[in-house]
Tab-separated table of N, CA and C in Angstrom:
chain	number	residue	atom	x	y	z
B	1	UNK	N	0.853	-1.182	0.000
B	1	UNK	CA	0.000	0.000	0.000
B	1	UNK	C	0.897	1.244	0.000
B	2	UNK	N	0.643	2.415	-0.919
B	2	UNK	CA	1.330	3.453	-0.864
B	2	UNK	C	1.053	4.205	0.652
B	3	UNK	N	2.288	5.267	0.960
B	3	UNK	CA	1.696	5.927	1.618
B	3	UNK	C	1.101	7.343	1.674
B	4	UNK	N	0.360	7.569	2.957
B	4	UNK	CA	-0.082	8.932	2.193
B	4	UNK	C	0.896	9.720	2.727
B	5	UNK	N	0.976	10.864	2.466
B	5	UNK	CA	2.105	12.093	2.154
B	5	UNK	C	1.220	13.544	2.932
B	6	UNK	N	1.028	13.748	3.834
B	6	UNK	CA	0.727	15.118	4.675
B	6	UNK	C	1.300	16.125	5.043
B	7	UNK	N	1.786	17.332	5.409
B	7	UNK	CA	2.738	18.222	6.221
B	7	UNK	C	2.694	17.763	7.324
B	8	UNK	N	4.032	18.377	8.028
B	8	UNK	CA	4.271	17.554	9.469
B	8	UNK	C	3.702	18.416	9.913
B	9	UNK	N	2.812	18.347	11.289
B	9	UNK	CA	3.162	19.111	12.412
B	9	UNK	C	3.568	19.005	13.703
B	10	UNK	N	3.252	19.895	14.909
B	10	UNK	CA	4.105	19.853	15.724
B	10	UNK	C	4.025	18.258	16.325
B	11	UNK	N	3.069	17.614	16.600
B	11	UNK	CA	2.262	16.616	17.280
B	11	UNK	C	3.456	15.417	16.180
B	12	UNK	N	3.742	15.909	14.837
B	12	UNK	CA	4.455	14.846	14.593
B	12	UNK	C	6.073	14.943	15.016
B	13	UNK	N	6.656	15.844	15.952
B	13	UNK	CA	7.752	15.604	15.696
B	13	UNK	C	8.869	15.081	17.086
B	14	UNK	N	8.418	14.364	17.550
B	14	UNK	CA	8.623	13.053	18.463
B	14	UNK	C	9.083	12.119	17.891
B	15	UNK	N	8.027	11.625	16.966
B	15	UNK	CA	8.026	10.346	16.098
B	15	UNK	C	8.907	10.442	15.421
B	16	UNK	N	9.091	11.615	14.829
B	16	UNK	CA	9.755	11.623	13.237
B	16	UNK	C	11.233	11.551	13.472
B	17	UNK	N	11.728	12.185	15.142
B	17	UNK	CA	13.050	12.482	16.145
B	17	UNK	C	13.202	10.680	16.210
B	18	UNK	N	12.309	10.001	16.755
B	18	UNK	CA	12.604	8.897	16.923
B	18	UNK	C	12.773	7.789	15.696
B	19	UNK	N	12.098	7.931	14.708
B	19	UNK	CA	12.036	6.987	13.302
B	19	UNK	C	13.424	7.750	13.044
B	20	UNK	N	13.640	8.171	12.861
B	20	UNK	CA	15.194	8.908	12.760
B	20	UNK	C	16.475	8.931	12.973
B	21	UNK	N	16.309	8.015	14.519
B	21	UNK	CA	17.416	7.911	15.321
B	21	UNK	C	17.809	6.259	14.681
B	22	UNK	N	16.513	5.585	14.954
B	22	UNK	CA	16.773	3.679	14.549
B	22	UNK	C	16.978	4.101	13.033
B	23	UNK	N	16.516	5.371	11.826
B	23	UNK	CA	16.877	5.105	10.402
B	23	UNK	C	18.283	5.414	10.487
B	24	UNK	N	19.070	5.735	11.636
B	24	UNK	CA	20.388	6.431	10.997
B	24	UNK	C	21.170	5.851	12.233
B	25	UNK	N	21.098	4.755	12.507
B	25	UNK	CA	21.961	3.759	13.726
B	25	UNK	C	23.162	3.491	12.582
B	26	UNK	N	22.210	2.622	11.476
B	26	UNK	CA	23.165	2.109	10.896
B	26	UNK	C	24.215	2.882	9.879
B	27	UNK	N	23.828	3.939	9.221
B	27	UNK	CA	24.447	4.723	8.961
B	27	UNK	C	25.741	5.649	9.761
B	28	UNK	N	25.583	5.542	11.250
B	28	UNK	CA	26.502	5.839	11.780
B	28	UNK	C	27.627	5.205	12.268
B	29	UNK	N	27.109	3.985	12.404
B	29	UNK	CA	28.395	2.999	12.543
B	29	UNK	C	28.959	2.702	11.517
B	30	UNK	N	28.754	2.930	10.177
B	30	UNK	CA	29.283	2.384	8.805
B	30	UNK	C	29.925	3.829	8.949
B	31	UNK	N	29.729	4.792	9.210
B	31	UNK	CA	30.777	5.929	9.525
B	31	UNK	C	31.536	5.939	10.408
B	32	UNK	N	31.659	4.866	11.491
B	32	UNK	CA	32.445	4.420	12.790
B	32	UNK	C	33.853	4.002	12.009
B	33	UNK	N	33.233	3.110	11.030
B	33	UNK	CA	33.931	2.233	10.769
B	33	UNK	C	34.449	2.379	9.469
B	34	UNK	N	34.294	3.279	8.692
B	34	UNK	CA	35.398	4.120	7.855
B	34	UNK	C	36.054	5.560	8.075
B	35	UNK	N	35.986	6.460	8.981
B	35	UNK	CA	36.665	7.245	9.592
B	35	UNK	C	37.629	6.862	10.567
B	36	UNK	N	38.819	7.193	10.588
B	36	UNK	CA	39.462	7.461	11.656
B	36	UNK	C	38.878	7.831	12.922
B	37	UNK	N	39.417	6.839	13.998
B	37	UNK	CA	38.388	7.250	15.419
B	37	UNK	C	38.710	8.352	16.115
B	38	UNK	N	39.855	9.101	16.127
B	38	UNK	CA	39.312	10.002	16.610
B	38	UNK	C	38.850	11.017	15.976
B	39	UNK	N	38.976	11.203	15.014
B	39	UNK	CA	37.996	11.909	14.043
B	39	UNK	C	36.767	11.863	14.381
B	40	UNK	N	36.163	10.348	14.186
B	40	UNK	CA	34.670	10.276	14.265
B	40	UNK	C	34.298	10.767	15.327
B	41	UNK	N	35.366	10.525	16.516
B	41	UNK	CA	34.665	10.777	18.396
B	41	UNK	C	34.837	12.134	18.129
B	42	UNK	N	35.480	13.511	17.511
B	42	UNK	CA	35.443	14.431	17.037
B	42	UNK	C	34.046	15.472	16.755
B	43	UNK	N	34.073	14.858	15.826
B	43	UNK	CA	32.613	14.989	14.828
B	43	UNK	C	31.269	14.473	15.576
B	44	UNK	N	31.277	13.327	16.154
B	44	UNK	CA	30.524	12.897	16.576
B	44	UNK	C	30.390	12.186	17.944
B	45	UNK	N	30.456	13.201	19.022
B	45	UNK	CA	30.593	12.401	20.572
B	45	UNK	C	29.511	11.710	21.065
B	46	UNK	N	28.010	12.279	20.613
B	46	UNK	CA	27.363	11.819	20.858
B	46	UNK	C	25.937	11.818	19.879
B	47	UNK	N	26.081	11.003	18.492
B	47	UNK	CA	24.987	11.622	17.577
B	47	UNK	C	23.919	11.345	17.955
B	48	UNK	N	23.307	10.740	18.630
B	48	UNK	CA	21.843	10.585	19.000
B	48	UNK	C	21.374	12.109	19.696
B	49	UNK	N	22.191	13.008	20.253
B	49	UNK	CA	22.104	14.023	20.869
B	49	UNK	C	21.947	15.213	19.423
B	50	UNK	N	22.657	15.238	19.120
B	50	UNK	CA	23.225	15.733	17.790
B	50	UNK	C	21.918	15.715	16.769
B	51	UNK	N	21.838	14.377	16.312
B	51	UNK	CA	20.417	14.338	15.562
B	51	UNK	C	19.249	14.510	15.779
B	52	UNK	N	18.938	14.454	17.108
B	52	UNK	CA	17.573	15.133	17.355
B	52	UNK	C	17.854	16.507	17.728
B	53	UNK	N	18.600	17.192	18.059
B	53	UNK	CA	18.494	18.713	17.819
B	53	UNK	C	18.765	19.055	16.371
B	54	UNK	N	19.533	18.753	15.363
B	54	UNK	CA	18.956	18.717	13.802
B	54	UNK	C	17.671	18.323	13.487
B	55	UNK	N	17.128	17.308	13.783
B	55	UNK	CA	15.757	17.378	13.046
B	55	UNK	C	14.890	18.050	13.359
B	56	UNK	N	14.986	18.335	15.052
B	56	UNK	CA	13.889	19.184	15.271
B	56	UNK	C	14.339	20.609	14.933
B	57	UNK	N	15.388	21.004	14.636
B	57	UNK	CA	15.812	22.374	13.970
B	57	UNK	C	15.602	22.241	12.539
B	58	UNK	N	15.644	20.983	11.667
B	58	UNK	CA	14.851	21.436	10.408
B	58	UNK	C	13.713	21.548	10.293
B	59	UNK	N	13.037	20.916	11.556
B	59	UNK	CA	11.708	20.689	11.298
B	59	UNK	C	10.726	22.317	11.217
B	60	UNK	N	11.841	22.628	12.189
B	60	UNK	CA	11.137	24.107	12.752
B	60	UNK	C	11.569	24.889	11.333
B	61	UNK	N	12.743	25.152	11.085
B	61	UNK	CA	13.400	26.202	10.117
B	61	UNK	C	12.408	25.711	8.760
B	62	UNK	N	12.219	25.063	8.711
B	62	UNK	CA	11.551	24.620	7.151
B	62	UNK	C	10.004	24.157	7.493
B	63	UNK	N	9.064	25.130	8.007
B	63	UNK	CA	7.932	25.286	8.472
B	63	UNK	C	7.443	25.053	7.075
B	64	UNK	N	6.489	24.316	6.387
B	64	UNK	CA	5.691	24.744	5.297
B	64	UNK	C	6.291	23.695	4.131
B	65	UNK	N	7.862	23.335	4.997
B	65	UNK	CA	8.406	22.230	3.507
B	65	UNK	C	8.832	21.108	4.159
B	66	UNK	N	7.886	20.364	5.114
B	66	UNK	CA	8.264	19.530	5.491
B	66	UNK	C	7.099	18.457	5.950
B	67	UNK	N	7.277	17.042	5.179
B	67	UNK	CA	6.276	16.533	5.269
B	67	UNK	C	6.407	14.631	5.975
B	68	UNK	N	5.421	14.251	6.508
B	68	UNK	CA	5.419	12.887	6.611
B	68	UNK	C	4.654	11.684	5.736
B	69	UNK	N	5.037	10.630	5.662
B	69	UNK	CA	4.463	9.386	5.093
B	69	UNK	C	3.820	8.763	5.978
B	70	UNK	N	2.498	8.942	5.947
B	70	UNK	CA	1.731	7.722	6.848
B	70	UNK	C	1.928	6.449	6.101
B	71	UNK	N	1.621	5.363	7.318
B	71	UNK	CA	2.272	4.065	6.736
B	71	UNK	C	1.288	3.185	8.082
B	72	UNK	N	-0.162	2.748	7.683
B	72	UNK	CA	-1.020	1.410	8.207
B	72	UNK	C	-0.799	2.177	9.682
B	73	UNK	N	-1.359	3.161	9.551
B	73	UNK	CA	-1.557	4.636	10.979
B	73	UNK	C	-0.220	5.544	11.981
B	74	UNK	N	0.724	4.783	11.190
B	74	UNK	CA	1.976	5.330	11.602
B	74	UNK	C	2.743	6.096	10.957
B	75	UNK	N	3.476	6.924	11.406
B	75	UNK	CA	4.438	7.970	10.609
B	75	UNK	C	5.546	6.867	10.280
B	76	UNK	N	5.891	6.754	8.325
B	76	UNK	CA	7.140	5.687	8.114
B	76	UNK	C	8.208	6.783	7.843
B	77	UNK	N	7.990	7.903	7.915
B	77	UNK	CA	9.358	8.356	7.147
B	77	UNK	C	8.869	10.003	6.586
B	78	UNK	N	9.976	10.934	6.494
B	78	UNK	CA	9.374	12.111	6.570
B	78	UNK	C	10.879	12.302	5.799
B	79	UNK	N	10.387	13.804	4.792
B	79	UNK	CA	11.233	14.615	4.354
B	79	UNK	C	10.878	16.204	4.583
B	80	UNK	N	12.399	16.630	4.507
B	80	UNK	CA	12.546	18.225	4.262
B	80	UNK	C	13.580	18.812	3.305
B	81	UNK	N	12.272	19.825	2.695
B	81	UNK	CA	12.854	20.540	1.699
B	81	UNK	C	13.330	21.749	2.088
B	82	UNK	N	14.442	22.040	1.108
B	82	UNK	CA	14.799	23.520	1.494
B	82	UNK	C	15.417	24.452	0.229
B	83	UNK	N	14.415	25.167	-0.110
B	83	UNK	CA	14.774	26.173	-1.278
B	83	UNK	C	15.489	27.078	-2.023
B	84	UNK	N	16.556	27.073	-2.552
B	84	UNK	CA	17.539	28.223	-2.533
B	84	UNK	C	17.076	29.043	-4.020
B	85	UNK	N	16.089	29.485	-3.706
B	85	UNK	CA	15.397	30.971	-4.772
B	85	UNK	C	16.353	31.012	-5.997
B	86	UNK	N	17.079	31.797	-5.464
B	86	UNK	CA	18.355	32.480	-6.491
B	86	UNK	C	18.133	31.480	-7.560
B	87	UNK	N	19.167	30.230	-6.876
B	87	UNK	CA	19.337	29.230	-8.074
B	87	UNK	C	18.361	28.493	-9.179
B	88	UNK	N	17.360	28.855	-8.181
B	88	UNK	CA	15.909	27.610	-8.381
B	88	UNK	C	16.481	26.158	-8.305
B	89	UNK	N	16.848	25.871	-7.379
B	89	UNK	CA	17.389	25.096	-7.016
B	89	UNK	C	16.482	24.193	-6.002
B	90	UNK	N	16.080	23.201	-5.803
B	90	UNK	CA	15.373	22.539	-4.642
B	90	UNK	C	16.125	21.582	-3.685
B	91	UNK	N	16.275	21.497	-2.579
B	91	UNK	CA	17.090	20.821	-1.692
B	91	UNK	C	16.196	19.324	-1.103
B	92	UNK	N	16.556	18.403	-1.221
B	92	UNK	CA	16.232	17.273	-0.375
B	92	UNK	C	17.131	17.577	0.879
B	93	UNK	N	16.271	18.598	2.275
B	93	UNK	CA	17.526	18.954	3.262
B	93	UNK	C	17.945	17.109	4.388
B	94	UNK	N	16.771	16.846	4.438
B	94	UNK	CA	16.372	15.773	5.306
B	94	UNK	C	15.734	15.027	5.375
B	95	UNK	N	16.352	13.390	4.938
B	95	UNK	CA	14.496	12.220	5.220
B	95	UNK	C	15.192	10.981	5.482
B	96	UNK	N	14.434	10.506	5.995
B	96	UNK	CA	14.872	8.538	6.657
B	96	UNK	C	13.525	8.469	6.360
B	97	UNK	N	13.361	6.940	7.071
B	97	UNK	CA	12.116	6.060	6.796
B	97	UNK	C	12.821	5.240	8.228
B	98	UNK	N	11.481	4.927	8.873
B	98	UNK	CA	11.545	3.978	9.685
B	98	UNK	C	12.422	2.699	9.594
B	99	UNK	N	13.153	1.858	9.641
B	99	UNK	CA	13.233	0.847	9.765
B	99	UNK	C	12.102	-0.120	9.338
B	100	UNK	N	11.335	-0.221	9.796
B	100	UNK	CA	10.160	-1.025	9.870
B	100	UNK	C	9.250	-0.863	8.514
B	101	UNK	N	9.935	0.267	7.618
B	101	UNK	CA	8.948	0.211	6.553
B	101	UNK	C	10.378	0.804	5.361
B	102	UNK	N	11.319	0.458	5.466
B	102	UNK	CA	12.415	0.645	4.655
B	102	UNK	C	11.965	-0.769	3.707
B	103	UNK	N	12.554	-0.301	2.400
B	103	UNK	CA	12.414	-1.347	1.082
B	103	UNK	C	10.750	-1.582	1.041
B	104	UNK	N	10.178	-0.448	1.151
B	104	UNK	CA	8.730	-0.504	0.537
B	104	UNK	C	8.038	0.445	-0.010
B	105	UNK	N	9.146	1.129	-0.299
B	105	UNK	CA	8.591	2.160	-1.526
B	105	UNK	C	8.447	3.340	-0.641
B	106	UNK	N	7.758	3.308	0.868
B	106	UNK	CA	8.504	5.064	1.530
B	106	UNK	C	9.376	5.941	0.964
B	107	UNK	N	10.611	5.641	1.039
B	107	UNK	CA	11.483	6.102	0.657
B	107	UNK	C	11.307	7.399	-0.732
B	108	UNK	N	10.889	6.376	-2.036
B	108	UNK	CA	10.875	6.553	-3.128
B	108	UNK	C	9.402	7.760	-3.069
B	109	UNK	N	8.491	7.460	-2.208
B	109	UNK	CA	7.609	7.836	-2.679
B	109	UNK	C	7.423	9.633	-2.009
B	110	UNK	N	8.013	9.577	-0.815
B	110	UNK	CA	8.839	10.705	-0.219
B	110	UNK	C	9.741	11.859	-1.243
B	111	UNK	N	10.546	11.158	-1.966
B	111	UNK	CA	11.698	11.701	-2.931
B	111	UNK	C	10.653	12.033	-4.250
B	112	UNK	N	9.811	11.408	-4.356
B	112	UNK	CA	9.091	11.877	-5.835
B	112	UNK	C	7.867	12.963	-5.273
B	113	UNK	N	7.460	12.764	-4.413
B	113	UNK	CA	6.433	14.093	-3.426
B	113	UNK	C	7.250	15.675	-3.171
B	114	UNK	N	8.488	15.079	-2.868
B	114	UNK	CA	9.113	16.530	-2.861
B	114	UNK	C	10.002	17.007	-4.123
B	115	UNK	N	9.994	16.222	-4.975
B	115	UNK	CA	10.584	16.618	-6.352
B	115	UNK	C	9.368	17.302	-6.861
B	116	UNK	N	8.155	16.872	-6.972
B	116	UNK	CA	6.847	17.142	-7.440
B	116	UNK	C	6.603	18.418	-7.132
B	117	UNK	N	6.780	18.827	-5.924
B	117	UNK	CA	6.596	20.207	-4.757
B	117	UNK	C	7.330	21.203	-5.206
B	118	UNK	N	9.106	20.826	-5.374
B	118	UNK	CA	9.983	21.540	-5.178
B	118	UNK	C	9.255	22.379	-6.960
B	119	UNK	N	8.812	21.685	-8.113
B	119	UNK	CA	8.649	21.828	-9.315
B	119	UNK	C	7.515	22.667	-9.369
B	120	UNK	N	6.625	22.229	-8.714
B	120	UNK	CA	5.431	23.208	-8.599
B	120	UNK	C	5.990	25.044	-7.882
B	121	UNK	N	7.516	24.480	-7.199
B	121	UNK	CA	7.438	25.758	-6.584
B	121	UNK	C	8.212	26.738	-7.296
B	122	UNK	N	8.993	26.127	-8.974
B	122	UNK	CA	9.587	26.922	-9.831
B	122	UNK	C	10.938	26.443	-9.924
B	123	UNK	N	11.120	25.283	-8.925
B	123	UNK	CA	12.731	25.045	-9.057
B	123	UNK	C	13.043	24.045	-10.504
B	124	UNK	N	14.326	24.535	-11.019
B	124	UNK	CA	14.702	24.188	-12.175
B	124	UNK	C	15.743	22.682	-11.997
B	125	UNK	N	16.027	22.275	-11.109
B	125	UNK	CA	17.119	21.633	-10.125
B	125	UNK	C	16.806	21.464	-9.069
B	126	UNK	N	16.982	19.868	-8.586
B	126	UNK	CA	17.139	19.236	-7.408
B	126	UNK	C	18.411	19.017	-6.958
B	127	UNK	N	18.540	18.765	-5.610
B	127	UNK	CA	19.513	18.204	-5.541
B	127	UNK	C	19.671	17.129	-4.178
B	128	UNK	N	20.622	17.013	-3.847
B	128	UNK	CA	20.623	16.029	-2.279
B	128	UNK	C	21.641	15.314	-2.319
B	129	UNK	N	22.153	15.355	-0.796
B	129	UNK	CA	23.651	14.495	-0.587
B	129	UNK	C	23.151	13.299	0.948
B	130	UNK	N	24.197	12.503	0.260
B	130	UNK	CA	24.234	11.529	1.626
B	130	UNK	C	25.363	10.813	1.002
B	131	UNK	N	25.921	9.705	2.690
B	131	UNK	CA	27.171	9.398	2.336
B	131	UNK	C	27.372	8.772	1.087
B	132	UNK	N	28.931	8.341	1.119
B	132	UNK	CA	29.520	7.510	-0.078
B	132	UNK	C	29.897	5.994	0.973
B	133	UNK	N	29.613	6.053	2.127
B	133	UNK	CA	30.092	5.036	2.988
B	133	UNK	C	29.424	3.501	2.653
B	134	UNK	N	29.000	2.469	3.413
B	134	UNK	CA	28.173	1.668	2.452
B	134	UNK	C	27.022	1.840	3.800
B	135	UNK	N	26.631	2.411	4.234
B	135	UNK	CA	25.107	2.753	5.146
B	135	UNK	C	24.531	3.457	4.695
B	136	UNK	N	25.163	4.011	3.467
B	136	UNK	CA	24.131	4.850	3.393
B	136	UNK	C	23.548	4.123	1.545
B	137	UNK	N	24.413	3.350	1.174
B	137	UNK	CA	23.943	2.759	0.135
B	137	UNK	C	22.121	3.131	-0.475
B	138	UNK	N	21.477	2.402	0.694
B	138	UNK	CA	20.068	2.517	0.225
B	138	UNK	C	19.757	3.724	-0.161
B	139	UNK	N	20.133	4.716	0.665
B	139	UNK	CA	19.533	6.207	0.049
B	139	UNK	C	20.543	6.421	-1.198
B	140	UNK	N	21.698	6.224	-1.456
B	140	UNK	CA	21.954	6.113	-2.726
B	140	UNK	C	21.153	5.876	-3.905
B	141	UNK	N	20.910	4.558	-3.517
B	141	UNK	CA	19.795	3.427	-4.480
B	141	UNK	C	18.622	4.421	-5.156
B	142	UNK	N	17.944	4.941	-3.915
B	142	UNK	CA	16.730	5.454	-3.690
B	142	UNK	C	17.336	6.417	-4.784
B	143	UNK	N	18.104	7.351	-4.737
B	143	UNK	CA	18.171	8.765	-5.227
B	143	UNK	C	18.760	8.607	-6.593
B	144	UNK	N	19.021	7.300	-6.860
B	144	UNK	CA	19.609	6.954	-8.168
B	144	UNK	C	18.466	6.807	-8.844
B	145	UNK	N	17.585	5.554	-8.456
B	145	UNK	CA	16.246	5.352	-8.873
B	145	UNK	C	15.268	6.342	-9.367
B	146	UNK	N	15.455	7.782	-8.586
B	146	UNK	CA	14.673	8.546	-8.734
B	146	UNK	C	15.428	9.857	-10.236
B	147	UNK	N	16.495	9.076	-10.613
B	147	UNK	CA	16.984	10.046	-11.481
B	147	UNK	C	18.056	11.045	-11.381
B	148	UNK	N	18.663	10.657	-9.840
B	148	UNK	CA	19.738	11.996	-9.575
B	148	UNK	C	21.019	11.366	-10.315
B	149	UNK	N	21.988	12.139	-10.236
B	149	UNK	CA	22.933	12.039	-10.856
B	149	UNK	C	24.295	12.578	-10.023
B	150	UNK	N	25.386	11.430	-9.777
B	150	UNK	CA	25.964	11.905	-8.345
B	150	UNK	C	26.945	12.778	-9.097
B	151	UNK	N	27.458	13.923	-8.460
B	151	UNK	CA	28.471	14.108	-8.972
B	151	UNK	C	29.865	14.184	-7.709
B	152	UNK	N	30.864	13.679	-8.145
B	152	UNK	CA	31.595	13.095	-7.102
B	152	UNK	C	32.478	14.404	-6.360
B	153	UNK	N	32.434	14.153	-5.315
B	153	UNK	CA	33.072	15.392	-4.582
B	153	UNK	C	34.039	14.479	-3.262
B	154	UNK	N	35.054	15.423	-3.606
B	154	UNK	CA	36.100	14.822	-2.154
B	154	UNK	C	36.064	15.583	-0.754
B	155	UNK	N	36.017	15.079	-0.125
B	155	UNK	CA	35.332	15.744	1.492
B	155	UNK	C	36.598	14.903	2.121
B	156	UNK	N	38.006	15.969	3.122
B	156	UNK	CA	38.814	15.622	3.852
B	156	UNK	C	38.416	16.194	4.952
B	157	UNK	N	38.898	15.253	5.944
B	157	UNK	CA	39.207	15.254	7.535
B	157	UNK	C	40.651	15.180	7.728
B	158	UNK	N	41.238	16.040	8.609
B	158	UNK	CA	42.412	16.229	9.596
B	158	UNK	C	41.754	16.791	10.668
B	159	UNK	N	42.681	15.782	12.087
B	159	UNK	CA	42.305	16.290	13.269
B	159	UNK	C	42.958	17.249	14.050
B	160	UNK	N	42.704	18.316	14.677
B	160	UNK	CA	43.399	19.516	14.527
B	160	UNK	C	43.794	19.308	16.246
């Protein structure tokens, strides 16, 4: 069953903090485990802390572009957009999917709702990043599927 696609509000963003934390466990240890450690303990002392003050700071900053996937009465997975005018440019800023409803089309159907949006809103260009690590593979998949096109960029760490 597809899901349906609503704006978040406040009442959703508990859930969306928590579907969030179990969508990006694994993604963080596949970053454990290709960074240098103290780098990672660096960057990241404590991301569960870390990521829920990001989501609930996109959630807030991007009032109006940010939406959830109901999924059989539950929130599966939520994105946020974020607009950069000038360029007409549309941002995929932020989205996971539950665990519990990953590899069922959430994902995809999230990424084509806010491509749809971002188009209606004049943007000429999408865009969106996530790792190159292998956790983050699936959202790769997903964003390949949907037509993006990576273009490769080198991102260094030194620990200072």
């Amino acid at each position: 069953m597809a899901p349906s696609i609503r704006p978040l509000d406040d009442h959703d963003i508990e859930a969306v903090v928590q579907l969030s934390l179990r969508a990006w466990a694994p993604n963080f240890a596949s970053l454990e485990q290709v960074m240098r450690a103290d780098i990672y303990e660096r960057l990241h002392p404590d991301w569960q802390v870390d990521q829920r003050r990001d989501v609930e700071a996109a959630c807030a900053a991007h009032d109006g572009q940010a939406w959830v996937a109901k999924v059989d009465g539950s929130i599966g997975g939520f994105v946020v957009v974020e607009l950069h005018e000038q360029q007409r440019l549309g941002e995929i800023f932020m989205l996971a999917v539950d665990p519990d409803h990953q590899r069922s089309g959430v994902g995809a159907a999230l990424t084509e709702f806010a491509l749809g949006w971002m188009k209606g809103e004049g943007m000429t260009v999408a865009m969106v990043e996530t790792g190159g690590d292998p956790g983050h593979a699936p959202a790769r998949r997903t964003y390949e599927q949907a037509g993006f096109e990576l273009l490769p960029i080198s991102r260094y760490f030194k620990p200072l």
